[in-house]
mmCIF file of C-alpha atoms in Angstrom:
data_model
loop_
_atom_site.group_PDB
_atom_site.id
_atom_site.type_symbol
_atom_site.label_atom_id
_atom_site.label_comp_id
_atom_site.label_asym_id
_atom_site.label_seq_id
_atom_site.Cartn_x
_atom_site.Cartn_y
_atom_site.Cartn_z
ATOM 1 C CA UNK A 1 -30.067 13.861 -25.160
ATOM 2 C CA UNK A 2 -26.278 15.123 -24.558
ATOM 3 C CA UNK A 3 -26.860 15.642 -21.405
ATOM 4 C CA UNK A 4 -28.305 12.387 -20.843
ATOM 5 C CA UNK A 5 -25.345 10.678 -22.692
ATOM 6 C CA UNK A 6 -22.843 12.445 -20.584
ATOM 7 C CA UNK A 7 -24.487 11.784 -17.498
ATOM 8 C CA UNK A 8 -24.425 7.768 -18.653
ATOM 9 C CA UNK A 9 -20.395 8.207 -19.522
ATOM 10 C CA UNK A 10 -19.615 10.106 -16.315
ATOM 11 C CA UNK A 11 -21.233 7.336 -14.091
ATOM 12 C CA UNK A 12 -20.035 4.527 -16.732
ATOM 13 C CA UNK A 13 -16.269 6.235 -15.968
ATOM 14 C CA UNK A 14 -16.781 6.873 -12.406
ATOM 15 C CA UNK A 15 -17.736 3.398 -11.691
ATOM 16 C CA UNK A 16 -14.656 2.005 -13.945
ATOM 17 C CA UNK A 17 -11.732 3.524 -11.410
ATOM 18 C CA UNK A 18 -13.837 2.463 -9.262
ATOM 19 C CA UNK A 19 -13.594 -1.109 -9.748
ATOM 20 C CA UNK A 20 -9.740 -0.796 -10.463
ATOM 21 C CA UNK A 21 -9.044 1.119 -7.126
ATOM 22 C CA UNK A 22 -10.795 -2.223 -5.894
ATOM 23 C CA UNK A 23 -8.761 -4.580 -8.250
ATOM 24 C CA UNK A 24 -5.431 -2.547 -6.871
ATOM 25 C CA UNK A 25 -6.797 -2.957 -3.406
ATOM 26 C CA UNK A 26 -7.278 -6.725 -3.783
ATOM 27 C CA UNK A 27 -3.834 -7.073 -5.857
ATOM 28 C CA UNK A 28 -1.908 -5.391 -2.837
ATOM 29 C CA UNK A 29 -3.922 -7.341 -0.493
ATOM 30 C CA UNK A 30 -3.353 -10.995 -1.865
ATOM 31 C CA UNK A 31 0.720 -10.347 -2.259
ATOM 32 C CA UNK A 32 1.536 -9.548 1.222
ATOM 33 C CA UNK A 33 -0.948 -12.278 2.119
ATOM 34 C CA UNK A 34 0.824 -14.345 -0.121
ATOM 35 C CA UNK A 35 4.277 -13.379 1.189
ATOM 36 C CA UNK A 36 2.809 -13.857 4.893
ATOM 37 C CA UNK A 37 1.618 -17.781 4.291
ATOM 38 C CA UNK A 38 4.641 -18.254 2.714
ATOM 39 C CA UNK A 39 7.640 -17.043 3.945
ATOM 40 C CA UNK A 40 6.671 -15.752 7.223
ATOM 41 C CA UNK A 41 7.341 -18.320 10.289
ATOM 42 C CA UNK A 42 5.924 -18.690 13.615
ATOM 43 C CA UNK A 43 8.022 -16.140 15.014
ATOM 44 C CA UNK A 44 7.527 -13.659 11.756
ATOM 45 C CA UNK A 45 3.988 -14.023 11.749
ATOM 46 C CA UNK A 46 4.293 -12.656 15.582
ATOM 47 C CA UNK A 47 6.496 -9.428 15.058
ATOM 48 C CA UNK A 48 4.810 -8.601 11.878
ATOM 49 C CA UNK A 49 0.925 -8.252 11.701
ATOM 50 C CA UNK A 50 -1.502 -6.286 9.668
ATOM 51 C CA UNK A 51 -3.543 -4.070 11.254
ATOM 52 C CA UNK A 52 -5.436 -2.075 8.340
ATOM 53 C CA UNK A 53 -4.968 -4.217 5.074
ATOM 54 C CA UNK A 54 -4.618 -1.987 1.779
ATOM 55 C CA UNK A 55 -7.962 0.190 1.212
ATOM 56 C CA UNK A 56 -8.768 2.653 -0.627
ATOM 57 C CA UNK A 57 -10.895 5.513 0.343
ATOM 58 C CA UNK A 58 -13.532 7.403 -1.060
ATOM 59 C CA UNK A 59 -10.820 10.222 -1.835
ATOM 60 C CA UNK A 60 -8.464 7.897 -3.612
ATOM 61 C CA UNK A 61 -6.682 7.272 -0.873
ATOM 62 C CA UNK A 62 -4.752 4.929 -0.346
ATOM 63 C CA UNK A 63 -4.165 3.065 3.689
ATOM 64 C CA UNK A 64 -2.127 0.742 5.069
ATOM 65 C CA UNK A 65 -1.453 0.017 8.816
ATOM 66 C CA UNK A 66 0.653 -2.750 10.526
ATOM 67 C CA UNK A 67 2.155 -3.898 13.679
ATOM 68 C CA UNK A 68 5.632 -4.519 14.659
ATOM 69 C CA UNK A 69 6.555 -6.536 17.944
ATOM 70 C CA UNK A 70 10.312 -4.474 18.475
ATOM 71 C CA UNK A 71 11.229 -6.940 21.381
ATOM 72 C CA UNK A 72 10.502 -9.792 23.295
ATOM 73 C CA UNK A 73 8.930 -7.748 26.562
ATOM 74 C CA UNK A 74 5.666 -6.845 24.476
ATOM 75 C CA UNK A 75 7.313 -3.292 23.222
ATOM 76 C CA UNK A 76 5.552 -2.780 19.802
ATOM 77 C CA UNK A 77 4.980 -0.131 17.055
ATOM 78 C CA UNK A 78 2.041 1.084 15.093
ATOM 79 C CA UNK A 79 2.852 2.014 11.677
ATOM 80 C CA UNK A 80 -0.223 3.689 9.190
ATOM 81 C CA UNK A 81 0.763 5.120 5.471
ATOM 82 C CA UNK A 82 -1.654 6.913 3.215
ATOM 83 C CA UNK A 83 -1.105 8.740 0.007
ATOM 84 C CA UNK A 84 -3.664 10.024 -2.233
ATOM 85 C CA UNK A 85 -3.415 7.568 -5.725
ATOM 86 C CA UNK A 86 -3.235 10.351 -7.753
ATOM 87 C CA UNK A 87 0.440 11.742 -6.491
ATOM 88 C CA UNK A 88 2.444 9.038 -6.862
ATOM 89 C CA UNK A 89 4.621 8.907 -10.040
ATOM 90 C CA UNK A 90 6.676 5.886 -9.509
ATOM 91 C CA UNK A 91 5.917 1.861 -8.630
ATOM 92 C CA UNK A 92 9.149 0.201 -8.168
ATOM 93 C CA UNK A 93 10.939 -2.277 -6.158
ATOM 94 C CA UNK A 94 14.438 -2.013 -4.592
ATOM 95 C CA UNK A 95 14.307 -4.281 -0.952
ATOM 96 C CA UNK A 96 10.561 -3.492 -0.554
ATOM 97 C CA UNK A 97 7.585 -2.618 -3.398
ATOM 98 C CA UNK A 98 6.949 0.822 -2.839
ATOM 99 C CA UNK A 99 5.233 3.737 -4.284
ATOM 100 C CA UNK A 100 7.173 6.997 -4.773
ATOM 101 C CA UNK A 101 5.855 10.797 -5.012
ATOM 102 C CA UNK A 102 7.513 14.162 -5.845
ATOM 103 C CA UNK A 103 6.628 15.916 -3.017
ATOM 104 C CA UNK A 104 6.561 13.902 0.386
ATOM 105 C CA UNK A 105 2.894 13.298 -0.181
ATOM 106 C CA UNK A 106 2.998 9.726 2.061
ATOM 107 C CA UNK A 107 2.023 10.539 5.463
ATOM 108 C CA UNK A 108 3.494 7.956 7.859
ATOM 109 C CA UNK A 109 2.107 7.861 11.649
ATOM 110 C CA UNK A 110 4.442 6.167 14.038
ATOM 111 C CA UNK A 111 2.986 5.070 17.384
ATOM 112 C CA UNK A 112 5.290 3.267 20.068
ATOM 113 C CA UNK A 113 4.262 1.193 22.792
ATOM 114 C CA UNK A 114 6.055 -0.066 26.130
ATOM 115 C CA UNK A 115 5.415 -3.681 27.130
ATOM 116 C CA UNK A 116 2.657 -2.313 29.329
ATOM 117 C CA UNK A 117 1.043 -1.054 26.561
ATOM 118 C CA UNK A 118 1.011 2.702 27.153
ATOM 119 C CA UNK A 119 1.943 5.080 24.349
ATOM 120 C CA UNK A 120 5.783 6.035 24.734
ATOM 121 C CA UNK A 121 5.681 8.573 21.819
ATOM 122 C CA UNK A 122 3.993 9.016 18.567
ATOM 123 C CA UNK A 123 5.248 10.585 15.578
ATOM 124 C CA UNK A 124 4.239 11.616 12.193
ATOM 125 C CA UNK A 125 5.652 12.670 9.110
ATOM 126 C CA UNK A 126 5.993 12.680 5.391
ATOM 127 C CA UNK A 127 8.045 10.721 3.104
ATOM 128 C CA UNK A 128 8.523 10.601 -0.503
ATOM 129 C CA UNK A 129 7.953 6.324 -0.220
ATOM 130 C CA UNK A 130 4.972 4.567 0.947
ATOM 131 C CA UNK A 131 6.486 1.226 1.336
ATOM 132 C CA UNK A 132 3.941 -1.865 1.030
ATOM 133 C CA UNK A 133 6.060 -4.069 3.396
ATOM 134 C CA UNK A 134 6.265 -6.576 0.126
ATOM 135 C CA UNK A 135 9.392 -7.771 0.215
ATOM 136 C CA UNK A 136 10.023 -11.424 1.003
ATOM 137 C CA UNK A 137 9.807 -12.519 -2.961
ATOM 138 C CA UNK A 138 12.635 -11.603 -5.118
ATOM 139 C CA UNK A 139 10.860 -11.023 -8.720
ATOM 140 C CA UNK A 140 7.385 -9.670 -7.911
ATOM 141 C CA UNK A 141 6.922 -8.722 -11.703
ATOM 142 C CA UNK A 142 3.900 -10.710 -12.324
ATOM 143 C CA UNK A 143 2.400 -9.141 -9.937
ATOM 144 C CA UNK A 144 3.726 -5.348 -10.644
ATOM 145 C CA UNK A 145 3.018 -5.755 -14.244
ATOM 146 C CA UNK A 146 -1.006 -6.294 -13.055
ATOM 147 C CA UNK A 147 -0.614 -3.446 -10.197
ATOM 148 C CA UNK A 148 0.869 -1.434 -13.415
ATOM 149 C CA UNK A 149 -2.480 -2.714 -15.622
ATOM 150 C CA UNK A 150 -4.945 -1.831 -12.626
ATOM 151 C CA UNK A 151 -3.202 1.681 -12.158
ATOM 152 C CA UNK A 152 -3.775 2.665 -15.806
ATOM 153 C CA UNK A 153 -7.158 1.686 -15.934
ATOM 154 C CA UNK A 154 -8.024 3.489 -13.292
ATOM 155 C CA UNK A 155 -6.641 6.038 -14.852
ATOM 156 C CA UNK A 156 -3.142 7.134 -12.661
ATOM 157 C CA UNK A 157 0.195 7.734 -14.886
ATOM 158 C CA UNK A 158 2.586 5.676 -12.906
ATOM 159 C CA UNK A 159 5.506 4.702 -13.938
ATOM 160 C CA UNK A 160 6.784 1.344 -13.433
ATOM 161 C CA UNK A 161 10.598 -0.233 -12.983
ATOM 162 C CA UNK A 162 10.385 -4.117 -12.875
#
């Protein structure tokens, strides 16, 4: 019967953080859409595009992958972030909302592109901040406070300036 009732809490639990890294997923995911629609122009919308919205993996990690048009002759960059959810210590906002971790746990991969589309060098390399490229609206803290709320649900300490 203990067993039984532990097995019931453990999947009960498991599927809870589950649901939140969803609800963080979808939280992340409708603000920089948000910010897109509404303070992006023409010419914003065409230097700045997402390539991998915010997911989270099944080993609480979590991605995020855009596209930045550097110049007018087609040069561009690739830019992916991931940090596992469970290392970062700190959600705060100074010009972008960011994450922040103790020990350069965001990996950031850097891939540059000539206007003909070749690779023209990639790097990689790890950061302290995995910035969400949120940034256009000035008060976020609706929206922080609720990041905050998913965070501790799902069970992550974070701690959160706004």
């Amino acid at each position: 019967m203990k067993k039984s009732f532990l097995v019931v809490l453990l999947f009960l639990t498991g599927n809870l953080i589950f649901a939140q890294n969803g609800k963080i997923v979808k939280l992340l995911n409708k603000q920089l859409q948000r910010e897109y629609t509404k303070f992006y122009d023409e010419t914003g919308r065409k230097k700045f595009t997402v390539t991998e919205p915010f997911q989270i993996d099944e080993n609480n990690v979590l991605h995020f992958g855009f596209t930045l048009l550097t110049n007018i002759k087609g040069e561009k960059t690739i830019v992916s972030r991931q940090v596992l959810l469970d290392k970062i210590v700190l959600f705060d906002k100074d010009q972008n909302v960011y994450f922040y971790t103790l020990n350069k746990d965001v990996i950031e991969t850097k891939t540059d592109y000539d206007s003909n589309g070749a690779v023209v060098r990639t790097t990689r390399g790890n950061t302290h901040y995995f910035f969400t490229e949120i940034n256009r609206e000035n008060y976020p803290v609706r929206f922080m406070k609720k990041i905050k709320k998913a965070l501790t649900k799902a069970g992550y300490d974070v701690e959160c300036n706004f």
